[in-house]
Short mmCIF file of C-alpha atoms in Angstrom, two decimals:
data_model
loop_
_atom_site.label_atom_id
_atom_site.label_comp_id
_atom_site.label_asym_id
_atom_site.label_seq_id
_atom_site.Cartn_x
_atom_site.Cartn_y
_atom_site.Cartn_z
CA UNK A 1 -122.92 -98.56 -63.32
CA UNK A 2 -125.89 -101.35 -62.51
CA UNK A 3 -125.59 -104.36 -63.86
CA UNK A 4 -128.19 -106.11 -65.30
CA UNK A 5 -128.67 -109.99 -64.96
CA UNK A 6 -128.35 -111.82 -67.46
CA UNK A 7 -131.78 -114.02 -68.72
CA UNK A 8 -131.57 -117.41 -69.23
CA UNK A 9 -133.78 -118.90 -72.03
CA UNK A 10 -135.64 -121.99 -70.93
CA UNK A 11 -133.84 -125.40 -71.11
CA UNK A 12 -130.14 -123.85 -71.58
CA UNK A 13 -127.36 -125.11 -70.07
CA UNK A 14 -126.16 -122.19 -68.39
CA UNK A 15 -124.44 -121.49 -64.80
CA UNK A 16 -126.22 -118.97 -62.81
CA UNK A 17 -126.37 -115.57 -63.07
CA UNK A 18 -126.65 -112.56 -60.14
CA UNK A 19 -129.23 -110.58 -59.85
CA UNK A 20 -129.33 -106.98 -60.67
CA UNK A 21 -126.06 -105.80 -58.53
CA UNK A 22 -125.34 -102.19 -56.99
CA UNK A 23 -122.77 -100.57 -55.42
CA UNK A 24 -123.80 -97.19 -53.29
CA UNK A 25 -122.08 -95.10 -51.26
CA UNK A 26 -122.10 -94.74 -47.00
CA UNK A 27 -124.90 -92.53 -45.89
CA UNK A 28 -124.69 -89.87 -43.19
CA UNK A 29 -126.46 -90.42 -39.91
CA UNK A 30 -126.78 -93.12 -36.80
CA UNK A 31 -128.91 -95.68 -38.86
CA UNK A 32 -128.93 -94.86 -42.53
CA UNK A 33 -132.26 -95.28 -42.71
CA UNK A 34 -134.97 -92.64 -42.79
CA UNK A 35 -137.87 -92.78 -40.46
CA UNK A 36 -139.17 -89.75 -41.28
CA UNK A 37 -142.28 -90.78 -43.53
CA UNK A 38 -143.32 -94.79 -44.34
CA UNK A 39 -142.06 -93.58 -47.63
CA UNK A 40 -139.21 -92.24 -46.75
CA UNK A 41 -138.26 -95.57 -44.87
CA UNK A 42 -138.98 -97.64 -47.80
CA UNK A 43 -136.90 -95.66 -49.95
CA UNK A 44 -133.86 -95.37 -47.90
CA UNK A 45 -134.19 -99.43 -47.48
CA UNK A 46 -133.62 -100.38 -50.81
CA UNK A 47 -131.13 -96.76 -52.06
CA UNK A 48 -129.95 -96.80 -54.32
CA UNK A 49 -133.12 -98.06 -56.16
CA UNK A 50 -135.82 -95.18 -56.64
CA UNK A 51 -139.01 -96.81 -55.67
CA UNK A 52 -141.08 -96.43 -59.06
CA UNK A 53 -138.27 -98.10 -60.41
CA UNK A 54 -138.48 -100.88 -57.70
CA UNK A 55 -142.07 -101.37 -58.30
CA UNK A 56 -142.05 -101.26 -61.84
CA UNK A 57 -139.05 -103.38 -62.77
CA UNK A 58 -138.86 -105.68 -59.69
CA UNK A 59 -142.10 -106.25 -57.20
CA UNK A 60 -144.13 -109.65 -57.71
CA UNK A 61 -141.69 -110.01 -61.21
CA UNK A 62 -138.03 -111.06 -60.04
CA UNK A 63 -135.82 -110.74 -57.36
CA UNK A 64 -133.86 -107.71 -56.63
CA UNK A 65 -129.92 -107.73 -55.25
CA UNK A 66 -128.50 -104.83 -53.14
CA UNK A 67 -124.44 -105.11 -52.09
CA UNK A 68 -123.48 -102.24 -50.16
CA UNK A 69 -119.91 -101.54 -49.15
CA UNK A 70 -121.09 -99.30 -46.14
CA UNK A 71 -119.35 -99.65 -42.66
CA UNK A 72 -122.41 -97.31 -41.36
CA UNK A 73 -124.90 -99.68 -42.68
CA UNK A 74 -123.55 -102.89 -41.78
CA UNK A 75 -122.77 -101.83 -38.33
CA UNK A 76 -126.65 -100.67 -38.18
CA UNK A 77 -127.74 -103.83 -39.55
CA UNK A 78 -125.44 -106.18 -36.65
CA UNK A 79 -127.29 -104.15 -34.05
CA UNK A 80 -130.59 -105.27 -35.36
CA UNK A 81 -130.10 -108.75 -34.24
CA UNK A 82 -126.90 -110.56 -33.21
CA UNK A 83 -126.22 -114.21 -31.87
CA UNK A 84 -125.45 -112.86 -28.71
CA UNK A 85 -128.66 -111.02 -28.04
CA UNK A 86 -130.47 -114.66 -27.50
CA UNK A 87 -128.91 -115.35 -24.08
CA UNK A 88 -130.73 -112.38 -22.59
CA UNK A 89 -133.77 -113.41 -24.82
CA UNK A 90 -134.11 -117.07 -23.34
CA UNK A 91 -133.96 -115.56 -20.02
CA UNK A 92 -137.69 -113.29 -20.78
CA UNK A 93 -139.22 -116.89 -21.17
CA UNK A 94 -138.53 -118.38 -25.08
CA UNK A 95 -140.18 -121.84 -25.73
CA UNK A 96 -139.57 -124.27 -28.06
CA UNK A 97 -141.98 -123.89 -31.37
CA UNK A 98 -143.64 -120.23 -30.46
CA UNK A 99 -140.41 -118.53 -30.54
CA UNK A 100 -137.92 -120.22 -31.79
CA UNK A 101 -137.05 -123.54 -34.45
CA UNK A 102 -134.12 -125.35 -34.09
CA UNK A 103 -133.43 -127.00 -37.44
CA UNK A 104 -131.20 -128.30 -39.95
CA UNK A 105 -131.37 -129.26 -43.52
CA UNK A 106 -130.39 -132.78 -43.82
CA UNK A 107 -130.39 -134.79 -47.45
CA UNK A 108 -132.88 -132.14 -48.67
CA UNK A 109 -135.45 -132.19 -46.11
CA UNK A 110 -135.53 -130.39 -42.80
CA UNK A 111 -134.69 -132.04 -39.93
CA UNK A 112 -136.37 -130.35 -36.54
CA UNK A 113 -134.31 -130.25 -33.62
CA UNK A 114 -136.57 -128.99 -30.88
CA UNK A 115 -137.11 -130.00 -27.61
CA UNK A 116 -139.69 -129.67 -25.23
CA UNK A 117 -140.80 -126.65 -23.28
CA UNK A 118 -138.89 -122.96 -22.45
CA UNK A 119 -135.84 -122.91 -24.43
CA UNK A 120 -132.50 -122.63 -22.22
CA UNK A 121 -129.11 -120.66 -23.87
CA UNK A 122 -126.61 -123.10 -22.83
CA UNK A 123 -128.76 -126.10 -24.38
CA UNK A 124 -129.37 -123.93 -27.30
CA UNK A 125 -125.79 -123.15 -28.00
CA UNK A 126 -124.61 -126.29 -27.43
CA UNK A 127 -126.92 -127.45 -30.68
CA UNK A 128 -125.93 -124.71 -31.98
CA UNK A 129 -122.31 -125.49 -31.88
CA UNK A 130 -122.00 -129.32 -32.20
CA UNK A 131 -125.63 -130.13 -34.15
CA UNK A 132 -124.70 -127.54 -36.81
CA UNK A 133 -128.08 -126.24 -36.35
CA UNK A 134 -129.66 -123.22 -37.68
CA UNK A 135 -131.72 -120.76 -34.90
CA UNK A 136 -134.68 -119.47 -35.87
CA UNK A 137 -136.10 -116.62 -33.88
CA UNK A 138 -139.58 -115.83 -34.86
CA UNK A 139 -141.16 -112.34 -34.81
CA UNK A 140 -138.31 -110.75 -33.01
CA UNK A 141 -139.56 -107.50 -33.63
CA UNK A 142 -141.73 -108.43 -30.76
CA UNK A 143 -138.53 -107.65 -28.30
CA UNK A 144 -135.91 -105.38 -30.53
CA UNK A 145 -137.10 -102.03 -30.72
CA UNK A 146 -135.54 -101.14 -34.22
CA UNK A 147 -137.53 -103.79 -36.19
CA UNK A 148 -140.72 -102.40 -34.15
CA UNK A 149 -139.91 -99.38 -35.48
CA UNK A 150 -139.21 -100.65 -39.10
CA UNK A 151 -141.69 -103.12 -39.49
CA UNK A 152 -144.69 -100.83 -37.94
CA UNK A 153 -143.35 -97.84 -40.83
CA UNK A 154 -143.52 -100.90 -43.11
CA UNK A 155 -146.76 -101.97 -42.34
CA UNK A 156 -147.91 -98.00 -42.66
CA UNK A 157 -146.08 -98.17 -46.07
CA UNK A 158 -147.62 -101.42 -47.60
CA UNK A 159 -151.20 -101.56 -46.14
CA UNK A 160 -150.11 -105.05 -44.80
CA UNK A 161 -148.96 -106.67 -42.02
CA UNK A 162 -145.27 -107.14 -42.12
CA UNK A 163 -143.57 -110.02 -40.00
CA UNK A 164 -139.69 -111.34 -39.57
CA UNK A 165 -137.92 -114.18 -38.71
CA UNK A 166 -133.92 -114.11 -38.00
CA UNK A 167 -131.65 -117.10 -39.32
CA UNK A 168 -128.88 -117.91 -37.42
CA UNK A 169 -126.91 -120.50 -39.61
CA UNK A 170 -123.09 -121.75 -38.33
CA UNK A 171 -120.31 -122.26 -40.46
CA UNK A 172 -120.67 -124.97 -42.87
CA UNK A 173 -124.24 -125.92 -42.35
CA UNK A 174 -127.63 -125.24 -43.99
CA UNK A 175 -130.79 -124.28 -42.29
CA UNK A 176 -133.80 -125.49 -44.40
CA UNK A 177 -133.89 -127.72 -47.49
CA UNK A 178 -134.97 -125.43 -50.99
CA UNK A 179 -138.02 -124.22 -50.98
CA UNK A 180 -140.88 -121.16 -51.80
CA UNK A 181 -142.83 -119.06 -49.59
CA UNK A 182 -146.40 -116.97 -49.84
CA UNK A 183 -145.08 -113.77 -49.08
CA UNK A 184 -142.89 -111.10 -50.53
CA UNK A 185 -139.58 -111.40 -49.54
CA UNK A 186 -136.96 -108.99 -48.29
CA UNK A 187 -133.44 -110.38 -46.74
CA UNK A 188 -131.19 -108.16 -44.38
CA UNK A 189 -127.61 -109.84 -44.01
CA UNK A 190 -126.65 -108.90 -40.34
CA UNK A 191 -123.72 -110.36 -39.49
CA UNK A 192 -121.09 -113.14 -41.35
CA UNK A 193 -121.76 -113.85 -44.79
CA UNK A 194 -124.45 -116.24 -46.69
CA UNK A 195 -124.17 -118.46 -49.69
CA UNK A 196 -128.11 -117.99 -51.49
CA UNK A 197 -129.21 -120.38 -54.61
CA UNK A 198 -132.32 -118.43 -56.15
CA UNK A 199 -134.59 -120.64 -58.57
CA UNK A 200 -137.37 -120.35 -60.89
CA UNK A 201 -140.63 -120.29 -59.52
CA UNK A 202 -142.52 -123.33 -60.49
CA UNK A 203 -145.71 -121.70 -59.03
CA UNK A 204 -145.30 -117.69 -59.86
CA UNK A 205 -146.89 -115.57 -56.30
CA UNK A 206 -147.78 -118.83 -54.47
CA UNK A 207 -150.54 -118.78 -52.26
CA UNK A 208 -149.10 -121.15 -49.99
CA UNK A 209 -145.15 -122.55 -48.41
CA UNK A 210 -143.57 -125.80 -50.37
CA UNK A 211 -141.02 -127.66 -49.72
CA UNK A 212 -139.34 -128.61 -53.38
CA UNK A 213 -137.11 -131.88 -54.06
CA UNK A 214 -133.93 -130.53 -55.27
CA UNK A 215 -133.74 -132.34 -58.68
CA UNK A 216 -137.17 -131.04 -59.70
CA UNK A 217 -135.77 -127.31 -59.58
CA UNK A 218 -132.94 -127.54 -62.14
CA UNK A 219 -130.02 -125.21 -61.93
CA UNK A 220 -130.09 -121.92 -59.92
CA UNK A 221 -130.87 -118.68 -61.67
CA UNK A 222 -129.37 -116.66 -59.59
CA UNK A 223 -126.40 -117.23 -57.08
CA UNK A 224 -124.58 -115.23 -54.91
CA UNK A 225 -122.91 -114.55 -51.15
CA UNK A 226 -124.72 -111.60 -49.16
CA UNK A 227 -122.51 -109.66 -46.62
CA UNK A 228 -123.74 -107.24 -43.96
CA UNK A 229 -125.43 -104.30 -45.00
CA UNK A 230 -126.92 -106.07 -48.12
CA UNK A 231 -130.40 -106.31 -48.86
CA UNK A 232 -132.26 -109.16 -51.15
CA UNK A 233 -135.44 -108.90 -51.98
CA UNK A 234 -137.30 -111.96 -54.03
CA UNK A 235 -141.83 -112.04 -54.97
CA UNK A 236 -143.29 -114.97 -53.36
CA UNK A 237 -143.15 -118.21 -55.29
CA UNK A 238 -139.27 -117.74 -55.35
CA UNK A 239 -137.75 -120.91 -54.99
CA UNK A 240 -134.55 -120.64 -52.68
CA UNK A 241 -132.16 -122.07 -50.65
CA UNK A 242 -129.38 -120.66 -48.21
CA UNK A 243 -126.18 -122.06 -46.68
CA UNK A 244 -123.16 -120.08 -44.32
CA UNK A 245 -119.92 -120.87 -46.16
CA UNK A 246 -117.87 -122.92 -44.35
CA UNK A 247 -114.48 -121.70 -42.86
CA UNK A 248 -116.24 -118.63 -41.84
CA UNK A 249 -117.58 -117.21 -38.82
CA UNK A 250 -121.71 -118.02 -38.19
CA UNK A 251 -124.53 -115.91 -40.25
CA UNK A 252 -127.09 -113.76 -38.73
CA UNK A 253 -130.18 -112.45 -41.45
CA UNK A 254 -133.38 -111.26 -40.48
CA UNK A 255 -136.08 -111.97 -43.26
CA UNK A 256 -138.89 -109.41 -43.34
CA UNK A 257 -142.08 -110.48 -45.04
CA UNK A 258 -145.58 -109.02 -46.34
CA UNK A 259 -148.04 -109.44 -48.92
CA UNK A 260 -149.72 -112.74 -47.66
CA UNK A 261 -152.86 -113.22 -48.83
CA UNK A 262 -153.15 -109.84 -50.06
CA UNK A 263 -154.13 -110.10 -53.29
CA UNK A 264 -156.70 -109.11 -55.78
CA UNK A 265 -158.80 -112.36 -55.44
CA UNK A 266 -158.40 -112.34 -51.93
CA UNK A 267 -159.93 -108.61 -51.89
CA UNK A 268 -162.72 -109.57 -54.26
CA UNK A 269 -163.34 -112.60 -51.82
CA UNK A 270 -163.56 -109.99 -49.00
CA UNK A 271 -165.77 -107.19 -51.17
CA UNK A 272 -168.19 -109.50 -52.73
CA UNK A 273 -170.27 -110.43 -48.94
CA UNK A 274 -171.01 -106.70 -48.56
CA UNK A 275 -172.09 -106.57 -52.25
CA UNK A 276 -174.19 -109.73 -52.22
CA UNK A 277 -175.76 -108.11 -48.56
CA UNK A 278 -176.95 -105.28 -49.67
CA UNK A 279 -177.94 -106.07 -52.98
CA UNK A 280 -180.19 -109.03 -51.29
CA UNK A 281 -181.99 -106.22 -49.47
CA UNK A 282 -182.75 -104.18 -51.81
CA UNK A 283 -183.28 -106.79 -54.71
CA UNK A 284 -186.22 -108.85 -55.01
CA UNK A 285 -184.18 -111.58 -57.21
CA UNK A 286 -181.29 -111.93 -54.82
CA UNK A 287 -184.38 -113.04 -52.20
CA UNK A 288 -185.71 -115.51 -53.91
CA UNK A 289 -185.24 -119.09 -53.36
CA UNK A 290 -183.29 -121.69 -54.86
CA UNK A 291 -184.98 -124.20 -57.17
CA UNK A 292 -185.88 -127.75 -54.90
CA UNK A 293 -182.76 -130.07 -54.86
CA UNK A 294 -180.63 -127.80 -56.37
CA UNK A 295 -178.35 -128.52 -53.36
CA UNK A 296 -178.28 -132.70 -54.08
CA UNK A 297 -177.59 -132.26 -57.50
CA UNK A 298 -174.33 -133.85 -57.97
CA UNK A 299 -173.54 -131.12 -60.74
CA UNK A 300 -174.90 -127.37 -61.12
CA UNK A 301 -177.38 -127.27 -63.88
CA UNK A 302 -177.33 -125.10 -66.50
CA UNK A 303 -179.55 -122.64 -65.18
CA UNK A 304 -178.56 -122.84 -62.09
CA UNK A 305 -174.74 -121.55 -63.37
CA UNK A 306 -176.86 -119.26 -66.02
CA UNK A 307 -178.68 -117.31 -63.32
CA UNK A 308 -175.53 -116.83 -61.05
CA UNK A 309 -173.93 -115.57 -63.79
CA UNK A 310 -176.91 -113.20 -64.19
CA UNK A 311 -176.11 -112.25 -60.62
CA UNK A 312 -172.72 -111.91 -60.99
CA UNK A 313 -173.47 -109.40 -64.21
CA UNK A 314 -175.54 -107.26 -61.89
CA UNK A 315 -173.06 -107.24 -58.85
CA UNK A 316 -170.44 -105.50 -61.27
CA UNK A 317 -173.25 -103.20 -62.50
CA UNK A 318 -173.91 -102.18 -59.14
CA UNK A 319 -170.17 -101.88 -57.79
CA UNK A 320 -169.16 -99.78 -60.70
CA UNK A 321 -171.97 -97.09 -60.15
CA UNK A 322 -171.07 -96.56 -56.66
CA UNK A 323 -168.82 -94.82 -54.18
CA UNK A 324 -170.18 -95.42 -51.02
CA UNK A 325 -167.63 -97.21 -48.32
CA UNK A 326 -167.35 -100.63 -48.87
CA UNK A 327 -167.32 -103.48 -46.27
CA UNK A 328 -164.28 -105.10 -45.90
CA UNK A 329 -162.80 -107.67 -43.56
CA UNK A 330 -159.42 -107.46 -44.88
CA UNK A 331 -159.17 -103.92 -42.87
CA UNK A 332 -160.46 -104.88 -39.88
CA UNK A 333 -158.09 -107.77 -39.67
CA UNK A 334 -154.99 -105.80 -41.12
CA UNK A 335 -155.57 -102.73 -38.68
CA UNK A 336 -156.65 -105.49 -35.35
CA UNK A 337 -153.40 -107.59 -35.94
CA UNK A 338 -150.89 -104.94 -37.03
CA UNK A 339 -148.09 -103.25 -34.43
CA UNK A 340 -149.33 -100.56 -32.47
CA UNK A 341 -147.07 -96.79 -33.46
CA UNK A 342 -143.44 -97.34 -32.62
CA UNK A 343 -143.39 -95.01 -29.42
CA UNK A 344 -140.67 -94.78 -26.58
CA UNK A 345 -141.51 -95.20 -23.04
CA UNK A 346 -144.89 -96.79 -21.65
CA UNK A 347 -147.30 -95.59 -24.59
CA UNK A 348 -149.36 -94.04 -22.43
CA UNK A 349 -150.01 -90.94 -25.00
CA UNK A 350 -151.66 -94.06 -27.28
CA UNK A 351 -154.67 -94.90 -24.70
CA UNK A 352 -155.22 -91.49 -22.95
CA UNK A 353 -156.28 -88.77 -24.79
CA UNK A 354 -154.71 -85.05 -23.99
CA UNK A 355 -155.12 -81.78 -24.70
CA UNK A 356 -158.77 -80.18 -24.42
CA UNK A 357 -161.96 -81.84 -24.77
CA UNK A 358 -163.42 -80.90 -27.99
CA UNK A 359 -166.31 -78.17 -28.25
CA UNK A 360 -168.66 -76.57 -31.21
CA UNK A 361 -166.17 -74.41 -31.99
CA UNK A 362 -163.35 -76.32 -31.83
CA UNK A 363 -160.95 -77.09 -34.55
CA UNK A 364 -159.77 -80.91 -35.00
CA UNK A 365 -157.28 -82.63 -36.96
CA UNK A 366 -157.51 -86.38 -37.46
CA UNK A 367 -153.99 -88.30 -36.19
CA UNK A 368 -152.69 -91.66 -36.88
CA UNK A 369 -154.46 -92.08 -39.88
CA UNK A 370 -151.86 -94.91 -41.15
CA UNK A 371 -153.43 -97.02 -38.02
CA UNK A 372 -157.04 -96.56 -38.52
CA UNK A 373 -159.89 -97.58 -41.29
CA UNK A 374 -163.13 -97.82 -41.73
CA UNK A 375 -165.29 -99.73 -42.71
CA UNK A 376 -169.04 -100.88 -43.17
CA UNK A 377 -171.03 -103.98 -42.28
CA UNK A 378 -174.16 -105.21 -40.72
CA UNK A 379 -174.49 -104.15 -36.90
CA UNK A 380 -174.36 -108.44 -35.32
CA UNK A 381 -175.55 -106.91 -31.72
CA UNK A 382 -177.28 -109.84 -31.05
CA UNK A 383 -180.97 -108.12 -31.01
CA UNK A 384 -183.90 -109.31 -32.61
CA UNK A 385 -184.47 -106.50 -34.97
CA UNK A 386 -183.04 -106.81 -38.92
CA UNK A 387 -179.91 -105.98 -39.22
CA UNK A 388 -178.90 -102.70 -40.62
CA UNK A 389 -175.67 -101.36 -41.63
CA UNK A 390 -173.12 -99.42 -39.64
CA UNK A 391 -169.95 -97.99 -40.02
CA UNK A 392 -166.63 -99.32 -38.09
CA UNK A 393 -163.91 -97.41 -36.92
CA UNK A 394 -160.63 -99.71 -36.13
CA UNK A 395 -157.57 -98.96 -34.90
CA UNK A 396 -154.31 -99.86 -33.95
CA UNK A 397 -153.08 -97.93 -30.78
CA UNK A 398 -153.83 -100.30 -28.48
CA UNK A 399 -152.12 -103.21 -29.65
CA UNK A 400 -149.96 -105.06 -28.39
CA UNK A 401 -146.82 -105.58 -29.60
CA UNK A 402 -145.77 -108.57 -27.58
CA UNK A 403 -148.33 -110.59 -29.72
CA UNK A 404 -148.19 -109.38 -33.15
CA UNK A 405 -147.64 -111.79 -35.95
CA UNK A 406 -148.13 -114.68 -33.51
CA UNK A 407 -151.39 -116.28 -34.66
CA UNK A 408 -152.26 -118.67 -31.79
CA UNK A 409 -153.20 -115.62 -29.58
CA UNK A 410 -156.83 -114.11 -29.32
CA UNK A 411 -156.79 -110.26 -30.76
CA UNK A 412 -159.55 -107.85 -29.44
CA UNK A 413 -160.33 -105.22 -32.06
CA UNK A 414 -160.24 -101.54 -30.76
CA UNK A 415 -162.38 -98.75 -32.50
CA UNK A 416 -165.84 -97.27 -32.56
CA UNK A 417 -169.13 -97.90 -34.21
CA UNK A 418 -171.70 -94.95 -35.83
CA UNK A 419 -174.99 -95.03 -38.14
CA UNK A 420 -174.51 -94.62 -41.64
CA UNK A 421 -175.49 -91.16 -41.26
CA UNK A 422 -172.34 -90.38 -40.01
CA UNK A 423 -170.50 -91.80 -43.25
CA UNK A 424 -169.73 -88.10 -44.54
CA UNK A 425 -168.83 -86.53 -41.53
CA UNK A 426 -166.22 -89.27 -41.07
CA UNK A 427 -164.82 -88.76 -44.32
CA UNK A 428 -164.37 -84.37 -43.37
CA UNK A 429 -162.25 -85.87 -40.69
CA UNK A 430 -160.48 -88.77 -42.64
CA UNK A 431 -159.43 -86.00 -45.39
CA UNK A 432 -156.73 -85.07 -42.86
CA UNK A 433 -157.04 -81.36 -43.02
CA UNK A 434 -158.77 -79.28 -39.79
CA UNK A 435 -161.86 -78.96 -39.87
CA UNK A 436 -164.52 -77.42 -37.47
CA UNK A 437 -167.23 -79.25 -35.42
CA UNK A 438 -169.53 -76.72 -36.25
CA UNK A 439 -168.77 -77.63 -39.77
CA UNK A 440 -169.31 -81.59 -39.67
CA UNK A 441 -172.36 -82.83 -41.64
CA UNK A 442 -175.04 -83.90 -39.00
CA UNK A 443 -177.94 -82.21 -38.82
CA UNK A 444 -177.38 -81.56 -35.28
CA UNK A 445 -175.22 -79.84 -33.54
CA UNK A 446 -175.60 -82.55 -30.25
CA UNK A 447 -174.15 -85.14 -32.89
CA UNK A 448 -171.39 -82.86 -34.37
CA UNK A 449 -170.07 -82.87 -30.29
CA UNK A 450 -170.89 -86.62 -29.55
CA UNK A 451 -169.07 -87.83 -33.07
CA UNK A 452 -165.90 -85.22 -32.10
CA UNK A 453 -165.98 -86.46 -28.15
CA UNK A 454 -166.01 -90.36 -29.02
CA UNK A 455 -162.71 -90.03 -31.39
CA UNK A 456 -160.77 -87.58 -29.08
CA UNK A 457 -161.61 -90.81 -26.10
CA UNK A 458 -160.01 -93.06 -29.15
CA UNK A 459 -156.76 -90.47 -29.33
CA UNK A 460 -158.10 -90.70 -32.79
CA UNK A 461 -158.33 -87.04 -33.26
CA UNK A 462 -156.47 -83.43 -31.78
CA UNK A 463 -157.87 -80.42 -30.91
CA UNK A 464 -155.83 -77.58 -32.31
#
């Protein structure tokens, strides 16, 4: 049977307590995980746990503690990532700082061990080995197929980007001093065994990464040792720390992350500029100008704060009597900085479209809707004329994994632009089921072909 943890009422005096503990059984098949659906891969990630019980009990509230006894599983997990696997990495070209930390946690702070330039193995493994020092691979996904292929189903699953770093920790040693992160957390042991110390948050879904002094956290809530095949999973502002046990062979995880920056002030952030755009065309009050000064007044005045208010009354008047498509950044950047499909070979089925052209009478079926949104906002192609808006069509098929996750590097978006008069017959398509050209609501049939040709170019549709 599960076991609950035990709570611990504020200021007691108690030892630590582990986390909600299960015990499953070894499932059939190569990987034990299902990659049939983004669904299906969640759920199979964190069996025995259904997921409405997952997101009801556990997500953004506390963290969650999965110890599997499953040969399968933990022999799926090694092949994920394993210490050896970084001398034919650091031969592709690795450098010090974009791929990978060297690092050790030293009287509570972290002590950074990199040196300059391309990393080489034999340097790396020699710090490895004498230093004590924890590896830190980031976004490996970006070379190991199998996270591709979990983190892109991830990313499907979440409607976020999803990004991992892998921990390699010798015997005896700890990586990084205790600390909390802005993202939602979710720990795969791979190989050897580590010691974890979870805390109270002292900042509940943090926005940002701290570094906390170990006698302002008190004692652990939670403590435990995660073997391969286990899975942790903690909500951002978790304050934690991690060491390998010492006597024991070196520990590989991989930590798999989302949610940054995805939350429901960050979306209101990202609505609010289409709302305030169109309601200053089509609103006389928006238009008018700000009283003189207003800007060197040291503090807002009154009215001043009384008529944004006002505005802000009328914003949520007008968002809550309409259903038209919404702009919103927060797509465009999700879909343009996401992994392209998890696809074997050269891709090539992701940038050239096949099949038929489509005709009138065709029938078309949309296709990788996971990778695709759309979105509106005001047409910036550098004319004269006012601006109007236009809906955007992104996608993901053309990008590359090599860079996802990596920040530094430039990211061109991929996708298609239409007038607003296409809005509906967009939506026919995006409903997923066939539907005819002929059918599509334009008024002519010249459009119905032209909107049908432009997303079969973007492999964005099929012709059935």
């Amino acid at each position: 049977m599960p076991k609950k943890a035990k709570s611990v009422g504020p200021g007691k005096e108690e030892g630590p307590v582990p986390c909600k503990q299960l015990k499953v059984e070894a499932v059939g098949g190569p990987s034990s995980l299902n990659f049939d659906s983004p669904s299906d891969l969640f759920e199979s990630l964190i069996s025995p746990i259904k997921t409405e019980t997952f997101f009801k009990e556990f997500w953004e509230q506390k963290p969650l503690l999965i110890q599997r006894d499953d040969p399968a599983l933990a022999a799926y997990y090694q092949s994920l990532f394993k210490l050896s696997d970084l001398k034919s990495l650091c031969s592709r070209g690795m450098y010090y700082g974009r791929d990978i930390n060297v690092c050790r946690c030293v009287n509570g702070k972290k002590k950074v061990l990199n040196k300059d330039g391309k990393v080489h193995f034999l340097q790396l493994r020699k710090d490895f080995d004498q230093k004590r020092a924890t590896i830190q691979f980031h976004q490996p996904q970006r070379f190991k197929d199998d996270l591709w292929r979990i983190q892109e189903k991830l990313e499907c699953y979440f409607g976020s980007l999803v990004g991992s770093n892998v921990y390699i920790t010798p015997a005896g040693s700890q990586g990084l001093p205790p600390h909390y992160d802005d993202v939602e957390v979710f720990i795969l042991q791979l190989e050897g065994e580590k010691h974890w110390r979870l805390y109270r948050p002292t900042v509940p879904l943090a926005r940002d990464y701290s570094v906390e002094a170990e006698d302002r956290i008190g004692r652990p809530a939670h403590e435990f040792t995660l073997k391969p095949g286990d899975l942790l999973y903690f909500p951002r502002g978790t304050i934690h720390q991690a060491d390998t046990p010492p006597g024991l062979a070196h520990s590989t995880h991989v930590t798999i992350s989302t949610y940054q920056n995805n939350s429901w002030g960050d979306f209101l952030l990202d609505t609010i500029s289409g709302l305030v755009f169109d309601a200053t065309k089509e609103d006389l009050a928006f238009r008018a100008g700000i009283p003189r000064q207003l800007l060197l007044q040291v503090e807002t005045t009154t009215a001043a704060i009384r008529r944004l208010s006002g505005f802000l009354r009328t914003l949520a008047d007008r968002l809550e009597g309409t259903s038209k498509l919404l702009s919103s950044d927060m797509k465009k950047d999700f879909v343009v900085n996401r992994l392209p499909p998890y696809c074997v070979g050269d891709g090539a089925e992701l940038a050239t479209p096949g099949g038929q052209l489509p005709r009138l009478d065709s029938v078309v079926k949309l296709q990788f809707k996971d990778h695709t949104v759309l979105t509106v906002k005001p047409d910036q192609d550098g004319s004269d004329e006012a601006q109007e808006n236009m809906v955007f069509i992104y996608h993901s098929l053309k990008n590359r994994r090599e860079t996802h996750m990596m920040g530094s590097e430039e990211t061109e978006p991929h996708g298609l632009r239409f007038p607003m008069s296409h809005v509906d017959a967009l939506k026919q398509i995006w409903n997923n089921s066939p539907v005819s050209v002929r059918d599509l609501e334009l008024p002519t049939d010249e459009q119905k072909e032209g909107l049908a040709l432009a997303l079969w170019t973007e492999c964005l549709i099929q012709v059935l």
